[in-house]
PDB file of C-alpha atoms and ligand atoms in Angstrom:
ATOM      1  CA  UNK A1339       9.620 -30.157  19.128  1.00  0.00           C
ATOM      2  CA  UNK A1340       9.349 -29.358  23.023  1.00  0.00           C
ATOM      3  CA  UNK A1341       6.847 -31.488  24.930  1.00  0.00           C
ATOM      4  CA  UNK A1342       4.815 -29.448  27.944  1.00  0.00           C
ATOM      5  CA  UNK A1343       3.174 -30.780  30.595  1.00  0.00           C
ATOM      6  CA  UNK A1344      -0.247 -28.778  31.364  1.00  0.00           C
ATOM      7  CA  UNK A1345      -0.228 -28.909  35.019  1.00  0.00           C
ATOM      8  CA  UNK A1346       0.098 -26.988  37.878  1.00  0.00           C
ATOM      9  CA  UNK A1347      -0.144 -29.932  40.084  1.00  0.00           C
ATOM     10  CA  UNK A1348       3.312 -30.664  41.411  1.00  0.00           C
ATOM     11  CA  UNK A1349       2.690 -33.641  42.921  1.00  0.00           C
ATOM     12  CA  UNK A1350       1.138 -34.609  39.669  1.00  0.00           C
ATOM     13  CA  UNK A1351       3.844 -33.586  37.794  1.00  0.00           C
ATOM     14  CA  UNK A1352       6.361 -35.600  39.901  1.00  0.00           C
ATOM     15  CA  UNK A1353       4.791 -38.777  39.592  1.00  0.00           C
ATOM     16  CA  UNK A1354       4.009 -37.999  35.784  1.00  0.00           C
ATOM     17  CA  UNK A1355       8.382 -37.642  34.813  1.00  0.00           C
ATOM     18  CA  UNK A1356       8.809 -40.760  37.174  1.00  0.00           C
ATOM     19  CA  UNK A1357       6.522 -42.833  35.859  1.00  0.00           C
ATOM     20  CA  UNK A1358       7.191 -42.189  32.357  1.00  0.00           C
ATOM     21  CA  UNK A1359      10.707 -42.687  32.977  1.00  0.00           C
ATOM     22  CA  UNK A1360      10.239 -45.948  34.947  1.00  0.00           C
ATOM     23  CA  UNK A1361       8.447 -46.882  31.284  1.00  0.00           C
ATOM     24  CA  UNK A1362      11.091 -46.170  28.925  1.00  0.00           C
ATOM     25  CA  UNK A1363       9.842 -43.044  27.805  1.00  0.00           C
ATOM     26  CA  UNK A1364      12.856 -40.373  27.995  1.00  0.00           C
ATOM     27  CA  UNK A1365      11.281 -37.599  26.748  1.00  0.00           C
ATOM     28  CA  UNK A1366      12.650 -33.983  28.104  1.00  0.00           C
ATOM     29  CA  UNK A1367       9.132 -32.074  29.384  1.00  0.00           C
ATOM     30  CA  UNK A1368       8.575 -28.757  30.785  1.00  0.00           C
ATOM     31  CA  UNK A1369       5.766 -27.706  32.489  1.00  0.00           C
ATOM     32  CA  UNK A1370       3.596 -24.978  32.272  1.00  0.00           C
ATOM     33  CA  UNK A1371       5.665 -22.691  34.936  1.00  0.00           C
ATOM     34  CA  UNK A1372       9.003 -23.704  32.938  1.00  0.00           C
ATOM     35  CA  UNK A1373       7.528 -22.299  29.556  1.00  0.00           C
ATOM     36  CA  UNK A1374       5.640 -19.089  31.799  1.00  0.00           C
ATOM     37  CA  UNK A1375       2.528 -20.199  30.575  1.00  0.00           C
ATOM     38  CA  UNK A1376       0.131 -18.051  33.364  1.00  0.00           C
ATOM     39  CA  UNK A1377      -3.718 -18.349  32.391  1.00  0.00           C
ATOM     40  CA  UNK A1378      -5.986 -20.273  33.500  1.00  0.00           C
ATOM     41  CA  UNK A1379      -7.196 -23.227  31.651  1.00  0.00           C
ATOM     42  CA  UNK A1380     -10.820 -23.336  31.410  1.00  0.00           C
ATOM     43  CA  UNK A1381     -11.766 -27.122  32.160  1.00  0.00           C
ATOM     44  CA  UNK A1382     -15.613 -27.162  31.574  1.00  0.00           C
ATOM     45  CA  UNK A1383     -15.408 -30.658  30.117  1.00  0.00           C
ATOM     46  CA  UNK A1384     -18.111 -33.179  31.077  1.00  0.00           C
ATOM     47  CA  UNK A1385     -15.688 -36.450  31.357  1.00  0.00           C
ATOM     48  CA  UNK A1386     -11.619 -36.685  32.188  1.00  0.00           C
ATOM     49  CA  UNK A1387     -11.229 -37.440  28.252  1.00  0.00           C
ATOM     50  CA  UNK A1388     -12.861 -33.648  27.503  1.00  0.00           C
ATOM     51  CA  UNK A1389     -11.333 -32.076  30.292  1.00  0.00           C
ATOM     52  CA  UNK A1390      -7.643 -33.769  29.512  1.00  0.00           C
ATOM     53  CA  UNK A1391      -7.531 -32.500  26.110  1.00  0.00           C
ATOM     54  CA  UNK A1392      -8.764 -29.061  26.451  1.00  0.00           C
ATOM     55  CA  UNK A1393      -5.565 -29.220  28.919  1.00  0.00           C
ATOM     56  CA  UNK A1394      -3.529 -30.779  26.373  1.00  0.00           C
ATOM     57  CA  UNK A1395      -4.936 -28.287  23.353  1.00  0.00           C
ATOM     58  CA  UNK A1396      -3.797 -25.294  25.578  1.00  0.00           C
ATOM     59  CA  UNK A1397      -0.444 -25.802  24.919  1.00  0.00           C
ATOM     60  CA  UNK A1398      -0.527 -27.619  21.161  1.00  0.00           C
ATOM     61  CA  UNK A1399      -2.368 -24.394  20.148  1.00  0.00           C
ATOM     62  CA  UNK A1400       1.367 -22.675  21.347  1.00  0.00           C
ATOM     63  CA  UNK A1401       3.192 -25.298  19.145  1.00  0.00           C
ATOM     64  CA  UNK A1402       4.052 -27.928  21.655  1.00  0.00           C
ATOM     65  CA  UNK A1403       3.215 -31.270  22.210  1.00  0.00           C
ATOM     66  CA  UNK A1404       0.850 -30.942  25.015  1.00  0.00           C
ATOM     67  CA  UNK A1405       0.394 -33.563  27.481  1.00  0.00           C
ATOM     68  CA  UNK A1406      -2.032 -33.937  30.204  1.00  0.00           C
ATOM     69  CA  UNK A1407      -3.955 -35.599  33.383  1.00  0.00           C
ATOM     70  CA  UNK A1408      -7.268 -35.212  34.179  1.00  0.00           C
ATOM     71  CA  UNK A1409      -8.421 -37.468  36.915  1.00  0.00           C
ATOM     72  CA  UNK A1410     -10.800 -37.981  40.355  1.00  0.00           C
ATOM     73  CA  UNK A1411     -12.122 -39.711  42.629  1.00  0.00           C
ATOM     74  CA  UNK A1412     -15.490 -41.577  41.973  1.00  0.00           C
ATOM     75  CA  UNK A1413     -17.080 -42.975  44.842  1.00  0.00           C
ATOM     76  CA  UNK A1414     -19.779 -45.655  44.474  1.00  0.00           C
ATOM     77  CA  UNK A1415     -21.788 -44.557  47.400  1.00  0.00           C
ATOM     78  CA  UNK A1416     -21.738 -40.915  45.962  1.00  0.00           C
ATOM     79  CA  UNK A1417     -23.045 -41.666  42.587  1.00  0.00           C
ATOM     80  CA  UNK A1418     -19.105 -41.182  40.841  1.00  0.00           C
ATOM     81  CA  UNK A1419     -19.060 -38.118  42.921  1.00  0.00           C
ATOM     82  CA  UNK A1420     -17.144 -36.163  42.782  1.00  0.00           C
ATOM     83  CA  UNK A1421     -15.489 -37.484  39.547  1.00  0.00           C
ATOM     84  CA  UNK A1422     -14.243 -34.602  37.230  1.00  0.00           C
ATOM     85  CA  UNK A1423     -15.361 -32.032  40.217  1.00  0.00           C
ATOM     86  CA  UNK A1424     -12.347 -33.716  42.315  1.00  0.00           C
ATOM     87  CA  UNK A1425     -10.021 -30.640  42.998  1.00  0.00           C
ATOM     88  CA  UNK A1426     -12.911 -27.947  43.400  1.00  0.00           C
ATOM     89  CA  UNK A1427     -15.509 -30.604  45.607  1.00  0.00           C
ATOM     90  CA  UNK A1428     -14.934 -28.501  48.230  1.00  0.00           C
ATOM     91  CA  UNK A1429     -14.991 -25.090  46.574  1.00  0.00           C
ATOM     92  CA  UNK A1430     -12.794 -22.873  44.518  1.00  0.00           C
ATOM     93  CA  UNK A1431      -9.399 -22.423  45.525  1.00  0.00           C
ATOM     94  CA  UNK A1432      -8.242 -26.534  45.361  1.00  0.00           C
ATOM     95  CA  UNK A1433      -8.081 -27.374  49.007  1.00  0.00           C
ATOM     96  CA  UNK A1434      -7.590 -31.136  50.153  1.00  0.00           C
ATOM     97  CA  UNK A1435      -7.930 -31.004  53.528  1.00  0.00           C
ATOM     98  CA  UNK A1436     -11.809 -29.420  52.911  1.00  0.00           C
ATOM     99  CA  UNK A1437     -11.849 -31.885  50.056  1.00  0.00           C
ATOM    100  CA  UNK A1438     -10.987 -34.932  52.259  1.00  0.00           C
ATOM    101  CA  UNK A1439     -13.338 -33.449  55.608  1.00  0.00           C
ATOM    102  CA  UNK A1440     -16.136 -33.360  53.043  1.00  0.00           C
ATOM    103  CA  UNK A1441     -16.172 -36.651  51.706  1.00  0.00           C
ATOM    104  CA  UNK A1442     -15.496 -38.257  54.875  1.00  0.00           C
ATOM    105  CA  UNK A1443     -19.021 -36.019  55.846  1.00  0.00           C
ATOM    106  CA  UNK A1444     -21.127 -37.219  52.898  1.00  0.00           C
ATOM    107  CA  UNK A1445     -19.526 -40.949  53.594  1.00  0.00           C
ATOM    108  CA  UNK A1446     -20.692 -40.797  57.646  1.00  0.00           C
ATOM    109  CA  UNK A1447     -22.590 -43.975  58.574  1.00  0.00           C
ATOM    110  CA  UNK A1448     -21.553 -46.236  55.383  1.00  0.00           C
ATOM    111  CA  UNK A1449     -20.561 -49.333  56.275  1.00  0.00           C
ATOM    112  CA  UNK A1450     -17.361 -50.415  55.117  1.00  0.00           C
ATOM    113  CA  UNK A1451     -18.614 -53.240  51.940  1.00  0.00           C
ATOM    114  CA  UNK A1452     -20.456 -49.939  50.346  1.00  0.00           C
ATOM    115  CA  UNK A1453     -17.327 -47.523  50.488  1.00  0.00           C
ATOM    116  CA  UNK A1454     -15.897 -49.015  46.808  1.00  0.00           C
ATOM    117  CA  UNK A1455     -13.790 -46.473  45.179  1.00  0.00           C
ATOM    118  CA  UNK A1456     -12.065 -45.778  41.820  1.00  0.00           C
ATOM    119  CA  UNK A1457      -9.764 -43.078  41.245  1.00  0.00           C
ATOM    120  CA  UNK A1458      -9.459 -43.013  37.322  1.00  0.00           C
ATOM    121  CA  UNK A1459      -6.510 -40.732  35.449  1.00  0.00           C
ATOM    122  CA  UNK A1460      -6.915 -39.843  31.753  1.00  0.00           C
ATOM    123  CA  UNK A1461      -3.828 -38.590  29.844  1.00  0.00           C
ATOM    124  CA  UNK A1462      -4.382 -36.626  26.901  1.00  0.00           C
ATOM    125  CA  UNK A1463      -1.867 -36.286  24.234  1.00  0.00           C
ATOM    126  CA  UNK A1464      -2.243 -33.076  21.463  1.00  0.00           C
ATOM    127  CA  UNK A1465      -0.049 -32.117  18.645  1.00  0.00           C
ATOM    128  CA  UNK A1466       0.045 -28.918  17.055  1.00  0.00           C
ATOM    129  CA  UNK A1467      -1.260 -30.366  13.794  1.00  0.00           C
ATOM    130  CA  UNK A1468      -4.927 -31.214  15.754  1.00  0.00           C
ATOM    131  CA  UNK A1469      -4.033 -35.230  16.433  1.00  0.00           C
ATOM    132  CA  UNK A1470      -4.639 -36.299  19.513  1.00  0.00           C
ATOM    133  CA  UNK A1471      -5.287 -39.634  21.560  1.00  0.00           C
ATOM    134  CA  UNK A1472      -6.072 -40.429  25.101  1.00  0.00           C
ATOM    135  CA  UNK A1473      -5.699 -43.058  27.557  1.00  0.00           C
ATOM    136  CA  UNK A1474      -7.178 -44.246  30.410  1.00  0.00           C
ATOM    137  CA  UNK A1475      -6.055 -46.079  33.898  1.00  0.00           C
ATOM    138  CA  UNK A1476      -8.372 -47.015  36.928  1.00  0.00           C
ATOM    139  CA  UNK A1477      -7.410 -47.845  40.216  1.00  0.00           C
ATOM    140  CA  UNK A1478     -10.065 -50.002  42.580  1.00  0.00           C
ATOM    141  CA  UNK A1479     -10.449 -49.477  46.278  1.00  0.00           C
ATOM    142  CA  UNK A1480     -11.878 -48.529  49.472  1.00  0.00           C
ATOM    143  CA  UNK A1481     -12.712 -45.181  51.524  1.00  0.00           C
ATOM    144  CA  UNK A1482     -11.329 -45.414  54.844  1.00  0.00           C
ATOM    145  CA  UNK A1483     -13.359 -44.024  58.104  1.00  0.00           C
ATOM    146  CA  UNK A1484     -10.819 -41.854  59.022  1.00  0.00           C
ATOM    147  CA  UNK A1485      -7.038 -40.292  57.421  1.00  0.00           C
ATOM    148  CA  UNK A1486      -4.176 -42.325  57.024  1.00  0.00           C
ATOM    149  CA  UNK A1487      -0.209 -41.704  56.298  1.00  0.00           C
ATOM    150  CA  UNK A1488       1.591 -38.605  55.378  1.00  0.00           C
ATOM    151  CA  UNK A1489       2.769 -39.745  51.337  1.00  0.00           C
ATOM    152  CA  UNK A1490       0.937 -38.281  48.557  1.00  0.00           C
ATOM    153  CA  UNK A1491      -1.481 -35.579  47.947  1.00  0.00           C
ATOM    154  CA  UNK A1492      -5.046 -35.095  47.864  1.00  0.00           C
ATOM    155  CA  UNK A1493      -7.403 -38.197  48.731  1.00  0.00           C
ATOM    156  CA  UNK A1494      -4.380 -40.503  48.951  1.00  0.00           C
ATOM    157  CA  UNK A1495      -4.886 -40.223  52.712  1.00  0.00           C
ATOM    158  CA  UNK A1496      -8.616 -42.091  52.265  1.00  0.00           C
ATOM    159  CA  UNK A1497      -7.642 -44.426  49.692  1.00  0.00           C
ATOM    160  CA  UNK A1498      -7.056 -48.438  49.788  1.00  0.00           C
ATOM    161  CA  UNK A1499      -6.504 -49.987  46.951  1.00  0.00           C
ATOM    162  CA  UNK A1500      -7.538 -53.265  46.736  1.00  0.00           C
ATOM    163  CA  UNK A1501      -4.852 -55.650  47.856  1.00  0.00           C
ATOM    164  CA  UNK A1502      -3.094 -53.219  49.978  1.00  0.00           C
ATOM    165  CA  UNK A1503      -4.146 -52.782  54.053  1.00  0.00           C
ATOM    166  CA  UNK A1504      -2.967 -49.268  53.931  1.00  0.00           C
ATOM    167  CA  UNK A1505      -3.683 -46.108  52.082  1.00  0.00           C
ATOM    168  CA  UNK A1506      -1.773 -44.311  49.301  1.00  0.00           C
ATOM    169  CA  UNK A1507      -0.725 -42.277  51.590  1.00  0.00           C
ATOM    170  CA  UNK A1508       1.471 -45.046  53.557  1.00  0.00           C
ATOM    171  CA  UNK A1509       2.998 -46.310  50.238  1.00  0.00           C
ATOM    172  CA  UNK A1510       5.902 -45.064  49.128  1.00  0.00           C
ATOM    173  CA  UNK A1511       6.112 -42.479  46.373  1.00  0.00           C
ATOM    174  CA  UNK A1512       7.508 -45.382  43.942  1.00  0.00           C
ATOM    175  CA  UNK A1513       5.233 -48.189  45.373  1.00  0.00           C
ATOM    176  CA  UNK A1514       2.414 -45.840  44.257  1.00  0.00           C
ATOM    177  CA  UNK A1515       3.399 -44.800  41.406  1.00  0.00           C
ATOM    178  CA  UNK A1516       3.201 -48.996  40.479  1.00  0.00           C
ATOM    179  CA  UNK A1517       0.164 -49.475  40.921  1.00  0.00           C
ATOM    180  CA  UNK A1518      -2.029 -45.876  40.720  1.00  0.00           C
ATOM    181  CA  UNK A1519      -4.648 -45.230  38.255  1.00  0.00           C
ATOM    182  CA  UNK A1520      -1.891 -42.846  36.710  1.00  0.00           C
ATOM    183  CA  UNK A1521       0.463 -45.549  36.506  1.00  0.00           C
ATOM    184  CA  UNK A1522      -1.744 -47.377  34.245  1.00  0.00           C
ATOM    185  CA  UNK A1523      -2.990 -44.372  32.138  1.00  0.00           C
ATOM    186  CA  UNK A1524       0.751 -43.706  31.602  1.00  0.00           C
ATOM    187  CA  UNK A1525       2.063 -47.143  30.608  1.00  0.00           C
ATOM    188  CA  UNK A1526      -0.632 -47.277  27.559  1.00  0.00           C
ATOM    189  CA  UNK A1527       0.325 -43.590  27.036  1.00  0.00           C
ATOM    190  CA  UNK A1528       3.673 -44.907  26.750  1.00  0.00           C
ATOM    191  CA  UNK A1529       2.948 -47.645  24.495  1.00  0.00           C
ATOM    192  CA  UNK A1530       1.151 -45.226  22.121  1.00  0.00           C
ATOM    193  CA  UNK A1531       2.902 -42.278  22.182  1.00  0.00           C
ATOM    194  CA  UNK A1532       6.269 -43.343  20.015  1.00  0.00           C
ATOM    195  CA  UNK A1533       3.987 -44.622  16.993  1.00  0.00           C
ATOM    196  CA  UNK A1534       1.908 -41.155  17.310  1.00  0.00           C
ATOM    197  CA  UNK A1535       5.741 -39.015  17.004  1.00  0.00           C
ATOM    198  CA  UNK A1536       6.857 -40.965  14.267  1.00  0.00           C
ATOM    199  CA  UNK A1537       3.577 -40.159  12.530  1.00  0.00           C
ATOM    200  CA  UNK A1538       3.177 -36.649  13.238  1.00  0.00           C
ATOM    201  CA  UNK A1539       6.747 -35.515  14.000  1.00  0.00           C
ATOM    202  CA  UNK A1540       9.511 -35.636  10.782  1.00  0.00           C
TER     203      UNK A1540
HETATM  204  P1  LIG B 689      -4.016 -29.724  36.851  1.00  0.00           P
HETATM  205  O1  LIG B 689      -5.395 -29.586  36.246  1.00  0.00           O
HETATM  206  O2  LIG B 689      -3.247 -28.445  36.866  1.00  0.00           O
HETATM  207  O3  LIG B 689      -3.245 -30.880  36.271  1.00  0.00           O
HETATM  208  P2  LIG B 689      -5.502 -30.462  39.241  1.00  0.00           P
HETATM  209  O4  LIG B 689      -5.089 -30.990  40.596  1.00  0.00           O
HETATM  210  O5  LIG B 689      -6.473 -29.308  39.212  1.00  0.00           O
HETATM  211  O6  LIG B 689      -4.173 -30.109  38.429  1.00  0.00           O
HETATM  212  P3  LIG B 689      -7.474 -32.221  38.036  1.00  0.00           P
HETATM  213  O7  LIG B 689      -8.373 -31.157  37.541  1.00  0.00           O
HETATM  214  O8  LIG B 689      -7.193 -33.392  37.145  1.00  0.00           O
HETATM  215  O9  LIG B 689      -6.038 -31.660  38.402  1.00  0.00           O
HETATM  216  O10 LIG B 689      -8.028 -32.762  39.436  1.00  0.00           O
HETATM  217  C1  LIG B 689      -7.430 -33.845  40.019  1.00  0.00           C
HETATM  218  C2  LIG B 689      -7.906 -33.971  41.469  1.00  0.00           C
HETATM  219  O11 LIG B 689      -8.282 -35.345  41.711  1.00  0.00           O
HETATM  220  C3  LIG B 689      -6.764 -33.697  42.439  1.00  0.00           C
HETATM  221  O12 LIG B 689      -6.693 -32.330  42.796  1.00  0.00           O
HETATM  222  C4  LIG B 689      -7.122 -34.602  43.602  1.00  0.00           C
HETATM  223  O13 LIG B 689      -8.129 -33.996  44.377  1.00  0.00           O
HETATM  224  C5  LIG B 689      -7.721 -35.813  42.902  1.00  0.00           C
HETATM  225  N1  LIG B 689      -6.668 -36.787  42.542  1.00  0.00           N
HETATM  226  C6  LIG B 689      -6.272 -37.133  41.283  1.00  0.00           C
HETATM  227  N2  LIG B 689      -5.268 -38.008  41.333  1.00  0.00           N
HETATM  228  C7  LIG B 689      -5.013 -38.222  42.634  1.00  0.00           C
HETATM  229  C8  LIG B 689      -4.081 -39.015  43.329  1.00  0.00           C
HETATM  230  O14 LIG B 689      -3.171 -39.731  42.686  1.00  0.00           O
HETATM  231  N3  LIG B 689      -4.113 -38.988  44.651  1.00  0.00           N
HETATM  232  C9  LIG B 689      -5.010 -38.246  45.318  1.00  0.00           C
HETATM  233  N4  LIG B 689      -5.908 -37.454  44.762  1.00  0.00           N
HETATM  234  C10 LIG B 689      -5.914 -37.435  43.410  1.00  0.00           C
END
């Protein structure tokens, strides 16, 4: 049975095959462009878990086993914002430089011991017969005052994790992939996700 990925976030996607690989887990997976899957998934979820398996359903209900991320930012100072609203907090296209201008403007004036951070990654896993599970992984930090390093996508520029004097961003693509939130939804997704084949899988 062919595994899919359902994302069209390459950077996601890249540190997803890495990460699983760096845990043992040498499973082949395409994504949705390799298997021309073109419509849009509808993620009107209220929490990652909801919003990761409708992702993950998408492509189970096609006979794979889907696999997916759903993750954000949630800022303390914002209330969790924007949380599940991550890639759209600045509007519709996904645009991270608007996304990362806005929430420096909503963060303006807050000193440095209220800017505590999570960014939190839920992987959903969905087999054709309707089994699923999900896991979750949270990575702690700070919002910086202004953009820092090149590495990484999205609000990696803003980020410190705790420990660390530099952003996501200035970490290298494996040194992140250590230590992100989707590093640690993906080891327990690897820990899981043989018992759940051998179950569901002949
Ligand atoms: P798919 O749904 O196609 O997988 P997406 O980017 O739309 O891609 P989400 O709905 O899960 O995925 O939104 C995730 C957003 O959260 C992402 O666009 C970033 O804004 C932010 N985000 C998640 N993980 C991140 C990370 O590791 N570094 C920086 N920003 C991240």
């Amino acid at each position: 049975m062919k595994f899919v990925l359902a994302s069209n976030n390459k950077h996601k996607i890249a540190e997803i095959k890495s990460i699983l690989s760096q845990n043992g887990c040498d499973i082949e997976i395409s994504s949705l462009a390799d298997i021309g899957y073109t419509e849009e998934i509808v993620e009107d979820g209220t929490t990652f878990e909801e919003n990761a398996l409708i992702k993950a359903r998408a492509v189970a209900t096609l006979g794979y086993i889907g696999i997916a991320d759903d993750s954000g930012l949630c800022v303390e100072a914002l209330n969790g914002e924007p949380g599940i609203y991550s890639a759209r907090y600045a509007g519709e296209p996904c645009d991270h430089t608007k996304n990362n201008a806005k929430i420096l403007k909503a963060l303006e004036g807050i000193p440095m011991d209220r800017r505590g951070a999570a960014f939190v990654s839920v992987i959903a896993c969905a087999h054709p017969n309707g089994s699923c599970f999900t896991v979750r992984g949270e990575c702690h930090g700070v919002m910086l005052e202004a953009l820092q390093g090149e590495g990484g996508f999205g609000y990696d520029p803003l980020f410190q994790p705790d420990g660390y004097a530099c952003t996501f961003a200035e970490l290298t693509f494996d040194e992140k992939n250590k230590i992100s939130h989707r590093a640690k939804a993906l080891t327990a997704f690897a820990e899981s996700f043989p018992a759940f084949l051998k179950k569901h899988t002949f």
